[in-house]
């Protein structure tokens, strides 16, 4: 069994989270500049077995997708050409950034660390992945 990888895709940078090989625990992995995302994934996939990828679906309170969805769809198309054997799943990512900010604030990190956008992206990816794991159990 391989890992499941989650991506909180953004225009500037992407938060990345991954499960353990038993697909039980979701952990923040890294934050990568979006322009280097494919390069990061190629390297990661040569070093780790990944069974599935989850990409956040950015929607607002009314269920409308945000403007970054166009970029995400282009990324997914490129990803599927490069890694056709790895399924891509989508998961609503509503409130993940707010939840990430809250969890970070509760962690006792310094104010400067709490405002670090890369950390928020990584924690958001972890929340997306944890939600995906929980939905699979139901």
Short mmCIF file of C-alpha atoms in Angstrom, two decimals:
data_model
loop_
_atom_site.label_atom_id
_atom_site.label_comp_id
_atom_site.label_asym_id
_atom_site.label_seq_id
_atom_site.Cartn_x
_atom_site.Cartn_y
_atom_site.Cartn_z
CA UNK A 1 0.00 0.00 0.00
CA UNK A 2 1.27 3.46 -0.86
CA UNK A 3 0.64 6.95 0.43
CA UNK A 4 -2.12 9.36 -0.42
CA UNK A 5 -0.90 12.87 -1.24
CA UNK A 6 -3.00 16.03 -0.88
CA UNK A 7 -2.41 19.37 -2.58
CA UNK A 8 -3.81 22.71 -1.48
CA UNK A 9 -3.21 24.41 -4.83
CA UNK A 10 -2.62 28.15 -4.96
CA UNK A 11 -1.44 30.64 -7.57
CA UNK A 12 1.83 31.35 -5.72
CA UNK A 13 2.43 28.22 -3.66
CA UNK A 14 0.93 24.84 -2.83
CA UNK A 15 0.63 23.11 0.50
CA UNK A 16 1.43 19.40 0.39
CA UNK A 17 0.39 16.70 2.87
CA UNK A 18 0.81 12.94 2.79
CA UNK A 19 -0.36 9.89 4.65
CA UNK A 20 1.84 7.19 6.06
CA UNK A 21 2.15 4.01 3.96
CA UNK A 22 -0.80 2.46 5.81
CA UNK A 23 -2.97 5.47 4.85
CA UNK A 24 -3.96 6.13 8.45
CA UNK A 25 -2.31 9.41 9.47
CA UNK A 26 -2.29 12.67 7.49
CA UNK A 27 0.78 14.86 8.03
CA UNK A 28 1.91 18.16 6.57
CA UNK A 29 4.78 17.54 4.20
CA UNK A 30 5.95 20.77 2.57
CA UNK A 31 5.05 24.01 0.86
CA UNK A 32 6.19 24.35 -2.73
CA UNK A 33 6.12 27.30 -5.11
CA UNK A 34 3.47 26.47 -7.69
CA UNK A 35 5.90 26.86 -10.58
CA UNK A 36 8.01 24.03 -9.06
CA UNK A 37 5.10 21.72 -8.14
CA UNK A 38 5.50 19.19 -10.98
CA UNK A 39 9.24 19.03 -10.39
CA UNK A 40 8.62 18.38 -6.68
CA UNK A 41 6.06 15.66 -7.44
CA UNK A 42 8.33 13.88 -9.93
CA UNK A 43 11.08 13.69 -7.32
CA UNK A 44 8.68 12.69 -4.55
CA UNK A 45 7.11 9.91 -6.63
CA UNK A 46 10.53 8.40 -7.41
CA UNK A 47 11.25 8.18 -3.67
CA UNK A 48 7.77 7.21 -2.38
CA UNK A 49 4.91 4.98 -3.52
CA UNK A 50 1.80 7.13 -3.95
CA UNK A 51 -1.54 5.46 -4.68
CA UNK A 52 -3.81 8.51 -4.93
CA UNK A 53 -3.68 12.31 -5.06
CA UNK A 54 -6.32 14.62 -3.62
CA UNK A 55 -6.58 18.18 -4.89
CA UNK A 56 -8.66 20.76 -3.07
CA UNK A 57 -11.74 22.13 -4.82
CA UNK A 58 -11.92 25.86 -4.00
CA UNK A 59 -15.56 26.84 -3.48
CA UNK A 60 -17.28 29.73 -1.75
CA UNK A 61 -20.25 29.58 0.63
CA UNK A 62 -22.68 29.42 -2.28
CA UNK A 63 -20.83 26.52 -3.90
CA UNK A 64 -19.28 28.57 -6.70
CA UNK A 65 -15.72 27.68 -7.64
CA UNK A 66 -13.07 30.39 -7.33
CA UNK A 67 -10.98 31.79 -10.17
CA UNK A 68 -7.97 29.60 -9.30
CA UNK A 69 -10.00 26.55 -10.42
CA UNK A 70 -8.97 27.24 -14.04
CA UNK A 71 -5.31 26.88 -13.03
CA UNK A 72 -6.09 23.78 -10.98
CA UNK A 73 -7.78 22.10 -13.95
CA UNK A 74 -4.72 22.83 -16.13
CA UNK A 75 -2.49 21.35 -13.42
CA UNK A 76 -4.65 18.21 -13.14
CA UNK A 77 -4.57 17.75 -16.92
CA UNK A 78 -0.76 18.04 -16.92
CA UNK A 79 -0.54 15.74 -13.89
CA UNK A 80 -2.67 13.04 -15.53
CA UNK A 81 -0.52 13.14 -18.67
CA UNK A 82 2.64 12.69 -16.56
CA UNK A 83 1.25 10.25 -13.96
CA UNK A 84 -1.64 8.49 -15.70
CA UNK A 85 -1.58 5.57 -13.25
CA UNK A 86 -2.28 7.77 -10.18
CA UNK A 87 -5.96 8.67 -9.67
CA UNK A 88 -6.80 12.29 -8.82
CA UNK A 89 -9.65 13.02 -6.43
CA UNK A 90 -11.22 16.39 -5.68
CA UNK A 91 -12.42 17.50 -2.26
CA UNK A 92 -14.22 20.66 -1.21
CA UNK A 93 -11.68 22.81 0.62
CA UNK A 94 -14.11 25.36 2.08
CA UNK A 95 -12.88 26.80 5.39
CA UNK A 96 -9.60 24.84 5.40
CA UNK A 97 -7.47 28.02 5.51
CA UNK A 98 -9.54 29.42 8.38
CA UNK A 99 -9.34 26.10 10.21
CA UNK A 100 -5.60 25.95 9.58
CA UNK A 101 -5.13 29.46 10.99
CA UNK A 102 -7.17 28.51 14.06
CA UNK A 103 -5.22 25.28 14.70
CA UNK A 104 -1.91 27.08 14.26
CA UNK A 105 -3.00 29.81 16.70
CA UNK A 106 -3.91 27.12 19.25
CA UNK A 107 -0.54 25.43 18.86
CA UNK A 108 1.39 28.09 20.77
CA UNK A 109 3.47 29.18 17.77
CA UNK A 110 4.76 32.74 17.74
CA UNK A 111 2.67 35.41 16.00
CA UNK A 112 5.24 35.64 13.20
CA UNK A 113 5.12 31.86 12.65
CA UNK A 114 1.29 31.86 12.78
CA UNK A 115 1.12 34.43 9.98
CA UNK A 116 3.46 32.48 7.71
CA UNK A 117 1.33 31.72 4.65
CA UNK A 118 3.35 28.62 3.74
CA UNK A 119 2.53 27.03 7.08
CA UNK A 120 -1.17 27.78 6.58
CA UNK A 121 -1.04 26.13 3.13
CA UNK A 122 0.66 23.02 4.51
CA UNK A 123 -1.84 22.69 7.36
CA UNK A 124 -4.71 23.30 4.90
CA UNK A 125 -3.44 20.41 2.76
CA UNK A 126 -3.33 18.25 5.89
CA UNK A 127 -6.96 19.12 6.68
CA UNK A 128 -8.00 18.31 3.10
CA UNK A 129 -6.26 14.96 3.37
CA UNK A 130 -7.73 14.17 6.80
CA UNK A 131 -11.22 14.98 5.49
CA UNK A 132 -10.61 12.70 2.49
CA UNK A 133 -9.53 9.85 4.79
CA UNK A 134 -12.61 10.33 6.98
CA UNK A 135 -14.93 10.26 3.97
CA UNK A 136 -13.39 7.02 2.77
CA UNK A 137 -14.18 5.35 6.09
CA UNK A 138 -17.90 6.19 5.97
#
